[in-house]
Short mmCIF file of C-alpha atoms in Angstrom, two decimals:
data_model
loop_
_atom_site.label_atom_id
_atom_site.label_comp_id
_atom_site.label_asym_id
_atom_site.label_seq_id
_atom_site.Cartn_x
_atom_site.Cartn_y
_atom_site.Cartn_z
CA UNK A 28 -62.28 -8.87 -58.27
CA UNK A 29 -60.70 -11.59 -55.89
CA UNK A 30 -63.36 -14.61 -54.87
CA UNK A 31 -63.30 -13.20 -51.30
CA UNK A 32 -63.86 -9.74 -52.31
CA UNK A 33 -66.94 -11.19 -54.83
CA UNK A 34 -68.30 -13.32 -51.82
CA UNK A 35 -68.58 -10.87 -49.71
CA UNK A 36 -70.20 -8.63 -52.09
CA UNK A 37 -72.78 -11.18 -52.55
CA UNK A 38 -73.74 -11.92 -48.42
CA UNK A 39 -76.34 -9.63 -46.74
CA UNK A 40 -74.86 -5.99 -45.27
CA UNK A 41 -75.43 -6.94 -41.19
CA UNK A 42 -75.76 -3.22 -40.49
CA UNK A 43 -78.46 -2.84 -42.55
CA UNK A 44 -81.95 -3.65 -40.93
CA UNK A 45 -83.65 -4.43 -43.81
CA UNK A 46 -81.86 -8.07 -43.85
CA UNK A 47 -82.90 -8.82 -40.46
CA UNK A 48 -85.57 -10.92 -40.85
CA UNK A 49 -83.35 -12.94 -43.66
CA UNK A 50 -80.50 -13.29 -41.26
CA UNK A 51 -82.72 -14.62 -38.54
CA UNK A 52 -84.15 -16.92 -40.99
CA UNK A 53 -80.67 -18.45 -42.22
CA UNK A 54 -79.73 -18.70 -38.26
CA UNK A 55 -82.85 -20.67 -37.42
CA UNK A 56 -83.20 -22.65 -40.60
CA UNK A 57 -78.99 -23.98 -39.40
CA UNK A 58 -79.92 -24.28 -35.82
CA UNK A 59 -82.97 -26.75 -37.37
CA UNK A 60 -80.40 -28.72 -39.23
CA UNK A 61 -78.12 -29.29 -37.14
CA UNK A 62 -80.54 -30.49 -34.23
CA UNK A 63 -82.31 -32.94 -36.48
CA UNK A 64 -79.03 -34.00 -37.87
CA UNK A 65 -78.01 -34.13 -34.24
CA UNK A 66 -81.14 -36.67 -33.66
CA UNK A 67 -80.75 -38.86 -36.93
CA UNK A 68 -76.95 -39.74 -35.84
CA UNK A 69 -77.77 -40.58 -31.99
CA UNK A 70 -77.54 -43.80 -31.22
CA UNK A 71 -80.32 -45.64 -30.23
CA UNK A 72 -82.09 -46.42 -26.15
CA UNK A 73 -80.53 -49.18 -25.21
CA UNK A 74 -82.88 -50.35 -22.88
CA UNK A 75 -86.81 -50.08 -22.72
CA UNK A 76 -87.32 -49.26 -19.29
CA UNK A 77 -89.98 -51.28 -17.08
CA UNK A 78 -92.78 -50.47 -14.42
CA UNK A 79 -90.23 -50.44 -11.48
CA UNK A 80 -89.14 -47.10 -13.38
CA UNK A 81 -92.09 -45.88 -15.56
CA UNK A 82 -94.53 -46.36 -13.06
CA UNK A 83 -94.05 -47.31 -9.22
CA UNK A 84 -92.04 -43.80 -8.89
CA UNK A 85 -95.05 -42.18 -9.83
CA UNK A 86 -97.31 -43.66 -7.01
CA UNK A 87 -97.40 -42.56 -3.11
CA UNK A 88 -96.83 -46.01 -1.07
CA UNK A 89 -100.96 -46.24 -0.84
CA UNK A 90 -101.21 -46.34 -4.40
CA UNK A 91 -98.33 -48.78 -4.74
CA UNK A 92 -99.96 -51.40 -2.01
CA UNK A 93 -103.07 -50.89 -3.75
CA UNK A 94 -101.97 -52.15 -7.31
CA UNK A 95 -103.14 -55.79 -8.89
CA UNK A 96 -99.51 -56.72 -9.26
CA UNK A 97 -97.77 -55.04 -6.77
CA UNK A 98 -93.70 -55.65 -7.08
CA UNK A 99 -93.42 -57.61 -3.47
CA UNK A 100 -96.38 -59.94 -4.57
CA UNK A 101 -93.64 -62.64 -3.83
CA UNK A 102 -90.94 -62.62 -0.56
CA UNK A 103 -87.63 -61.70 -1.07
CA UNK A 104 -88.06 -59.26 -3.42
CA UNK A 105 -84.92 -56.90 -4.72
CA UNK A 106 -84.00 -54.76 -8.09
CA UNK A 107 -80.67 -55.66 -9.40
CA UNK A 108 -79.10 -52.54 -11.28
CA UNK A 109 -77.13 -54.41 -14.60
CA UNK A 110 -75.63 -52.95 -17.91
CA UNK A 111 -78.80 -54.74 -19.20
CA UNK A 112 -81.19 -52.86 -17.23
CA UNK A 113 -82.97 -53.77 -13.66
CA UNK A 114 -83.77 -57.18 -12.99
CA UNK A 115 -86.27 -58.01 -10.59
CA UNK A 116 -85.55 -60.69 -8.18
CA UNK A 117 -87.24 -62.87 -5.29
CA UNK A 118 -85.21 -65.15 -2.93
CA UNK A 119 -86.19 -66.33 0.31
CA UNK A 120 -86.30 -69.65 1.93
CA UNK A 121 -84.06 -71.31 4.89
CA UNK A 122 -80.03 -69.41 4.14
CA UNK A 123 -79.05 -72.68 5.34
CA UNK A 124 -81.38 -74.99 2.69
CA UNK A 125 -80.26 -76.63 -0.52
CA UNK A 126 -80.33 -73.92 -3.19
CA UNK A 127 -82.74 -73.95 -5.98
CA UNK A 128 -82.96 -71.13 -9.44
CA UNK A 129 -86.00 -71.05 -10.83
CA UNK A 130 -86.91 -70.15 -14.20
CA UNK A 131 -90.49 -69.07 -16.11
CA UNK A 132 -91.87 -68.96 -19.42
CA UNK A 133 -91.99 -67.07 -21.96
CA UNK A 134 -95.03 -64.71 -20.64
CA UNK A 135 -95.90 -65.11 -16.96
CA UNK A 136 -93.01 -63.62 -15.39
CA UNK A 137 -91.79 -65.71 -12.18
CA UNK A 138 -95.07 -65.57 -10.55
CA UNK A 139 -96.18 -68.07 -12.47
CA UNK A 140 -94.15 -70.17 -10.53
CA UNK A 141 -95.02 -68.59 -7.12
CA UNK A 142 -96.60 -71.68 -6.04
CA UNK A 143 -94.01 -74.26 -6.65
CA UNK A 144 -91.39 -71.82 -4.58
CA UNK A 145 -93.86 -71.78 -2.09
CA UNK A 146 -93.93 -75.62 -1.72
CA UNK A 147 -90.73 -76.49 -2.07
CA UNK A 148 -89.55 -73.65 0.44
CA UNK A 149 -92.23 -75.55 2.79
CA UNK A 150 -89.21 -78.27 2.26
CA UNK A 151 -86.76 -76.72 3.59
CA UNK A 152 -85.21 -75.53 0.18
CA UNK A 153 -83.77 -71.73 -0.42
CA UNK A 154 -85.50 -70.71 -3.75
CA UNK A 155 -84.55 -67.64 -6.24
CA UNK A 156 -86.65 -66.26 -9.04
CA UNK A 157 -86.81 -63.56 -11.39
CA UNK A 158 -88.16 -61.86 -13.86
CA UNK A 159 -87.00 -62.36 -17.72
CA UNK A 160 -86.17 -59.29 -19.67
CA UNK A 161 -89.29 -57.60 -20.65
CA UNK A 162 -91.49 -59.52 -18.41
CA UNK A 163 -92.87 -58.06 -15.02
CA UNK A 164 -90.63 -55.66 -13.32
CA UNK A 165 -87.45 -56.04 -15.50
CA UNK A 166 -86.16 -53.93 -18.08
CA UNK A 167 -85.89 -54.82 -21.91
CA UNK A 168 -82.56 -54.92 -23.68
CA UNK A 169 -83.70 -53.37 -26.94
CA UNK A 170 -80.24 -54.04 -28.86
CA UNK A 171 -79.06 -57.48 -28.34
CA UNK A 172 -81.42 -60.42 -29.23
CA UNK A 173 -83.09 -62.16 -26.93
CA UNK A 174 -81.01 -65.10 -27.23
CA UNK A 175 -79.37 -68.04 -25.17
CA UNK A 176 -76.58 -65.54 -24.77
CA UNK A 177 -78.26 -63.23 -23.29
CA UNK A 178 -79.85 -64.97 -21.01
CA UNK A 179 -77.33 -66.74 -19.90
CA UNK A 180 -75.65 -63.41 -19.34
CA UNK A 181 -79.14 -62.77 -17.37
CA UNK A 182 -78.65 -65.99 -15.08
CA UNK A 183 -75.02 -65.07 -14.37
CA UNK A 184 -76.10 -61.62 -13.15
CA UNK A 185 -78.92 -62.89 -10.91
CA UNK A 186 -77.18 -65.52 -9.48
CA UNK A 187 -74.27 -63.24 -8.77
CA UNK A 188 -76.54 -60.87 -6.90
CA UNK A 189 -76.73 -62.64 -4.02
CA UNK A 190 -75.03 -62.51 -0.86
CA UNK A 191 -75.45 -66.30 -0.04
CA UNK A 192 -72.49 -68.30 -2.27
CA UNK A 193 -74.66 -69.64 -5.19
CA UNK A 194 -71.93 -69.55 -7.85
CA UNK A 195 -70.00 -72.87 -6.44
CA UNK A 196 -69.14 -75.81 -7.71
CA UNK A 197 -72.72 -77.95 -7.04
CA UNK A 198 -74.19 -74.78 -5.59
CA UNK A 199 -77.45 -74.87 -6.38
CA UNK A 200 -80.31 -77.37 -8.64
CA UNK A 201 -81.79 -75.78 -11.72
CA UNK A 202 -85.10 -76.13 -12.61
CA UNK A 203 -86.76 -74.61 -16.14
CA UNK A 204 -90.27 -74.64 -17.26
CA UNK A 205 -91.58 -74.00 -20.72
CA UNK A 206 -88.83 -71.60 -22.27
CA UNK A 207 -87.15 -71.77 -19.24
CA UNK A 208 -86.42 -75.42 -19.73
CA UNK A 209 -84.86 -74.24 -23.06
CA UNK A 210 -82.75 -71.85 -21.14
CA UNK A 211 -82.02 -73.60 -18.18
CA UNK A 212 -80.55 -76.59 -20.57
CA UNK A 213 -78.21 -74.20 -22.65
CA UNK A 214 -76.87 -72.75 -19.08
CA UNK A 215 -76.23 -76.34 -17.80
CA UNK A 216 -74.27 -77.13 -20.93
CA UNK A 217 -71.77 -74.25 -20.39
CA UNK A 218 -71.55 -73.98 -16.94
CA UNK A 219 -72.01 -77.92 -15.68
CA UNK A 220 -70.10 -77.70 -12.86
CA UNK A 221 -72.46 -75.03 -11.04
CA UNK A 222 -75.97 -77.08 -11.13
CA UNK A 223 -75.93 -79.85 -8.76
CA UNK A 224 -78.76 -81.52 -10.78
CA UNK A 225 -80.97 -80.07 -13.27
CA UNK A 226 -84.71 -80.20 -13.28
CA UNK A 227 -87.01 -79.51 -17.08
CA UNK A 228 -90.73 -78.70 -16.73
CA UNK A 229 -92.39 -79.35 -19.95
CA UNK A 230 -89.44 -78.53 -22.35
CA UNK A 231 -90.55 -75.72 -25.10
CA UNK A 232 -92.16 -77.03 -28.34
CA UNK A 233 -91.26 -76.45 -31.79
CA UNK A 234 -92.35 -73.55 -34.24
CA UNK A 235 -91.60 -73.05 -38.08
CA UNK A 236 -89.02 -71.01 -39.25
CA UNK A 237 -91.09 -69.28 -41.36
CA UNK A 238 -93.24 -67.45 -39.30
CA UNK A 239 -93.39 -63.33 -40.20
CA UNK A 240 -93.19 -60.71 -37.51
CA UNK A 241 -96.54 -59.15 -38.91
CA UNK A 242 -98.23 -62.27 -38.63
CA UNK A 243 -96.66 -62.03 -34.75
CA UNK A 244 -97.93 -58.95 -33.74
CA UNK A 245 -101.52 -60.14 -34.80
CA UNK A 246 -101.48 -63.22 -33.07
CA UNK A 247 -99.71 -62.22 -30.00
CA UNK A 248 -101.93 -59.40 -29.13
CA UNK A 249 -104.94 -61.77 -29.82
CA UNK A 250 -103.53 -64.30 -27.65
CA UNK A 251 -102.52 -61.79 -24.98
CA UNK A 252 -105.49 -59.78 -24.14
CA UNK A 253 -108.26 -62.42 -24.86
CA UNK A 254 -109.50 -66.08 -25.16
CA UNK A 255 -108.90 -69.51 -22.99
CA UNK A 256 -106.39 -71.89 -23.90
CA UNK A 257 -107.76 -74.87 -25.26
CA UNK A 258 -106.26 -78.07 -26.31
CA UNK A 259 -105.52 -78.17 -30.23
CA UNK A 260 -105.34 -81.59 -32.14
CA UNK A 261 -102.72 -79.90 -34.80
CA UNK A 262 -99.32 -78.03 -34.41
CA UNK A 263 -100.36 -75.22 -35.98
CA UNK A 264 -98.36 -71.97 -35.14
CA UNK A 265 -101.29 -70.88 -33.39
CA UNK A 266 -102.19 -73.43 -31.08
CA UNK A 267 -98.43 -73.77 -30.41
CA UNK A 268 -98.41 -70.44 -28.71
CA UNK A 269 -101.57 -70.80 -27.53
CA UNK A 270 -99.90 -73.63 -25.15
CA UNK A 271 -97.50 -70.95 -24.38
CA UNK A 272 -100.04 -68.05 -23.68
CA UNK A 273 -102.36 -68.56 -21.01
CA UNK A 274 -106.10 -67.96 -21.27
CA UNK A 275 -108.32 -65.95 -19.72
CA UNK A 276 -110.24 -69.12 -18.13
CA UNK A 277 -108.46 -72.21 -16.09
CA UNK A 278 -109.89 -74.46 -13.52
CA UNK A 279 -107.28 -75.73 -10.94
CA UNK A 280 -107.72 -78.18 -9.09
CA UNK A 281 -109.73 -78.55 -6.00
CA UNK A 282 -106.40 -78.73 -3.56
CA UNK A 283 -105.24 -75.33 -6.05
CA UNK A 284 -102.18 -73.47 -4.65
CA UNK A 285 -101.93 -69.97 -4.64
CA UNK A 286 -99.44 -68.24 -6.97
CA UNK A 287 -99.03 -65.55 -3.90
CA UNK A 288 -99.32 -65.80 -0.41
CA UNK A 289 -100.03 -61.92 -0.63
CA UNK A 290 -102.46 -62.20 -3.36
CA UNK A 291 -104.01 -65.24 -3.61
CA UNK A 292 -106.86 -64.69 -5.92
CA UNK A 293 -104.26 -63.10 -8.77
CA UNK A 294 -104.08 -65.35 -11.90
CA UNK A 295 -101.71 -66.02 -14.47
CA UNK A 296 -103.37 -64.43 -16.98
CA UNK A 297 -103.94 -61.31 -14.90
CA UNK A 298 -100.56 -61.13 -14.64
CA UNK A 299 -99.95 -61.17 -18.06
CA UNK A 300 -102.63 -58.61 -19.21
CA UNK A 301 -101.06 -56.10 -16.58
CA UNK A 302 -97.89 -56.67 -18.38
CA UNK A 303 -99.50 -55.30 -21.43
CA UNK A 304 -101.02 -52.43 -20.06
CA UNK A 305 -97.85 -51.63 -18.26
CA UNK A 306 -94.48 -52.54 -19.52
CA UNK A 307 -93.62 -51.18 -22.86
CA UNK A 308 -90.74 -53.83 -23.47
CA UNK A 309 -93.09 -56.93 -22.78
CA UNK A 310 -94.36 -57.69 -26.48
CA UNK A 311 -91.03 -56.27 -28.18
CA UNK A 312 -88.93 -59.12 -25.34
CA UNK A 313 -91.83 -62.21 -26.60
CA UNK A 314 -91.54 -61.48 -30.35
CA UNK A 315 -87.24 -61.58 -30.23
CA UNK A 316 -88.07 -64.82 -27.98
CA UNK A 317 -90.11 -66.46 -30.40
CA UNK A 318 -87.22 -65.43 -32.87
CA UNK A 319 -84.46 -65.92 -31.26
CA UNK A 320 -84.91 -67.85 -27.67
CA UNK A 321 -84.26 -71.64 -27.13
CA UNK A 322 -87.43 -73.12 -28.37
CA UNK A 323 -86.19 -74.79 -31.93
CA UNK A 324 -83.39 -76.78 -32.74
CA UNK A 325 -81.79 -77.40 -29.26
CA UNK A 326 -79.83 -81.01 -30.49
CA UNK A 327 -76.56 -79.10 -30.10
CA UNK A 328 -77.44 -77.77 -26.32
CA UNK A 329 -78.78 -80.95 -25.23
CA UNK A 330 -75.24 -82.89 -26.63
CA UNK A 331 -73.25 -80.58 -24.33
CA UNK A 332 -75.23 -81.32 -21.69
CA UNK A 333 -74.59 -85.26 -21.86
CA UNK A 334 -70.89 -84.65 -22.81
CA UNK A 335 -70.93 -82.13 -19.30
CA UNK A 336 -72.71 -84.36 -17.21
CA UNK A 337 -73.36 -88.10 -16.61
CA UNK A 338 -76.00 -87.96 -13.43
CA UNK A 339 -80.25 -87.61 -14.50
CA UNK A 340 -82.24 -85.36 -15.13
CA UNK A 341 -85.47 -85.07 -14.28
CA UNK A 342 -88.17 -84.38 -17.06
CA UNK A 343 -91.70 -83.36 -15.68
CA UNK A 344 -94.55 -83.40 -18.85
CA UNK A 345 -98.18 -82.89 -19.12
CA UNK A 346 -100.12 -85.64 -20.15
CA UNK A 347 -102.81 -83.06 -21.69
CA UNK A 348 -100.25 -80.76 -23.55
CA UNK A 349 -101.76 -80.64 -27.16
CA UNK A 350 -98.10 -79.55 -28.16
CA UNK A 351 -95.15 -80.91 -26.50
CA UNK A 352 -96.19 -84.54 -26.56
CA UNK A 353 -95.39 -86.71 -23.41
CA UNK A 354 -94.09 -89.89 -26.09
CA UNK A 355 -91.99 -87.38 -28.49
CA UNK A 356 -90.09 -85.49 -25.30
CA UNK A 357 -89.52 -88.60 -23.39
CA UNK A 358 -87.90 -89.74 -26.65
CA UNK A 359 -86.22 -87.11 -27.97
CA UNK A 360 -84.50 -87.02 -24.14
CA UNK A 361 -83.04 -90.11 -24.01
CA UNK A 362 -81.89 -90.23 -27.55
CA UNK A 363 -80.03 -86.81 -26.86
CA UNK A 364 -79.04 -87.74 -23.47
CA UNK A 365 -77.96 -91.12 -23.09
CA UNK A 366 -80.73 -94.31 -21.72
CA UNK A 367 -80.80 -94.31 -18.03
CA UNK A 368 -80.37 -90.45 -18.19
CA UNK A 369 -83.81 -89.26 -17.97
CA UNK A 370 -86.29 -89.50 -14.69
CA UNK A 371 -89.49 -88.90 -16.71
CA UNK A 372 -92.70 -87.95 -14.61
CA UNK A 373 -96.07 -87.10 -16.01
CA UNK A 374 -98.72 -85.28 -14.90
CA UNK A 375 -102.20 -85.40 -15.72
CA UNK A 376 -102.86 -81.95 -17.18
CA UNK A 377 -102.36 -79.32 -19.90
CA UNK A 378 -99.01 -77.39 -20.40
CA UNK A 379 -99.92 -75.15 -17.15
CA UNK A 380 -99.62 -78.06 -14.74
CA UNK A 381 -96.98 -75.81 -12.29
CA UNK A 382 -99.76 -73.62 -11.82
CA UNK A 383 -102.45 -76.24 -11.71
CA UNK A 384 -100.88 -79.19 -10.31
CA UNK A 385 -98.19 -77.68 -7.43
CA UNK A 386 -98.90 -80.55 -5.30
CA UNK A 387 -97.57 -83.39 -7.72
CA UNK A 388 -94.72 -81.16 -9.58
CA UNK A 389 -93.01 -80.91 -5.83
CA UNK A 390 -93.60 -83.96 -4.92
CA UNK A 391 -91.55 -85.06 -8.09
CA UNK A 392 -89.22 -82.80 -7.34
CA UNK A 393 -87.92 -82.97 -3.70
CA UNK A 394 -88.35 -86.98 -4.55
CA UNK A 395 -85.61 -86.89 -7.06
CA UNK A 396 -83.49 -84.70 -5.10
CA UNK A 397 -84.23 -86.04 -1.81
CA UNK A 398 -85.51 -89.47 -2.69
CA UNK A 399 -88.50 -91.78 -1.36
CA UNK A 400 -88.84 -89.65 2.38
CA UNK A 401 -89.21 -86.65 0.19
CA UNK A 402 -88.03 -83.93 2.95
CA UNK A 403 -84.71 -81.81 3.48
CA UNK A 404 -82.96 -83.60 6.41
#
């Protein structure tokens, strides 16, 4: 008896009705295994979509306008489609005015720089702000780490999205706040010819390299969801993130400048909580930033920046910041960039001085760019 004959004799007779349930069960099992195998072998999603895709399409126009944190909270908004996902960009101001690209910090999306941007536009500048990946209305790439390579690419994508010539030699000034200072300095170190000047408002603090991910998740949720920001007396990891994450309470100066002219009472903590509720990619992006973003060990970047440029850099710090100590920042910057290369300005406030002391920061930036007159001619 041949092997083929043996195999055939062992199989159920398809013509027999008594074998139909067995055949059906075998077919169903095979299809289920094929489906599970396909799911196991399929590539994961490359992008976690933000509120632009997950929230806005499901809202009527009236509901959109009633959002506590609408997409048009700043002027000149546009959504830029890129291979890494959509990026929310805001660009406004005189088209012929000097240009400033502004990069926000680790949690707050570009709204935190809204008051500063409005102040600079009033002085005659054209500004461009955008939401870093995973913040505000920008999507979150899931596969690449949120490191200087990703953020340098994002800056180039944002700059190239404008109808005006930004990517030309000396085409714009570069201003970064907190984590944005590290991102801006990294970008400028590789493309020194594009930015005319560099302004860093409170360079990012140092973090230990041994923080566990579970601890980060717990601390992230704790600090983002509740609790005011107070000054700490030490550099423990919790106090480092306290300085980066705005709390629920804040007392701005009497001449407080609104972050948004359309939502003058919206605060940074409210915006952060809105992200937690409506942006599934926010916390993963935040954690990836803590691990991979330009927060620590930036000596190489500053050395490259020193070699690529010979002009002065503006460094603005808050005297009440519990983490980014002004004297240490100044000493490190002058050591890495060279004596006479750092214009150093102190603001009598904490880490969030770009929100609480807008007028003073605008004055420092304008004076640095335009001289004592403080205006664009």
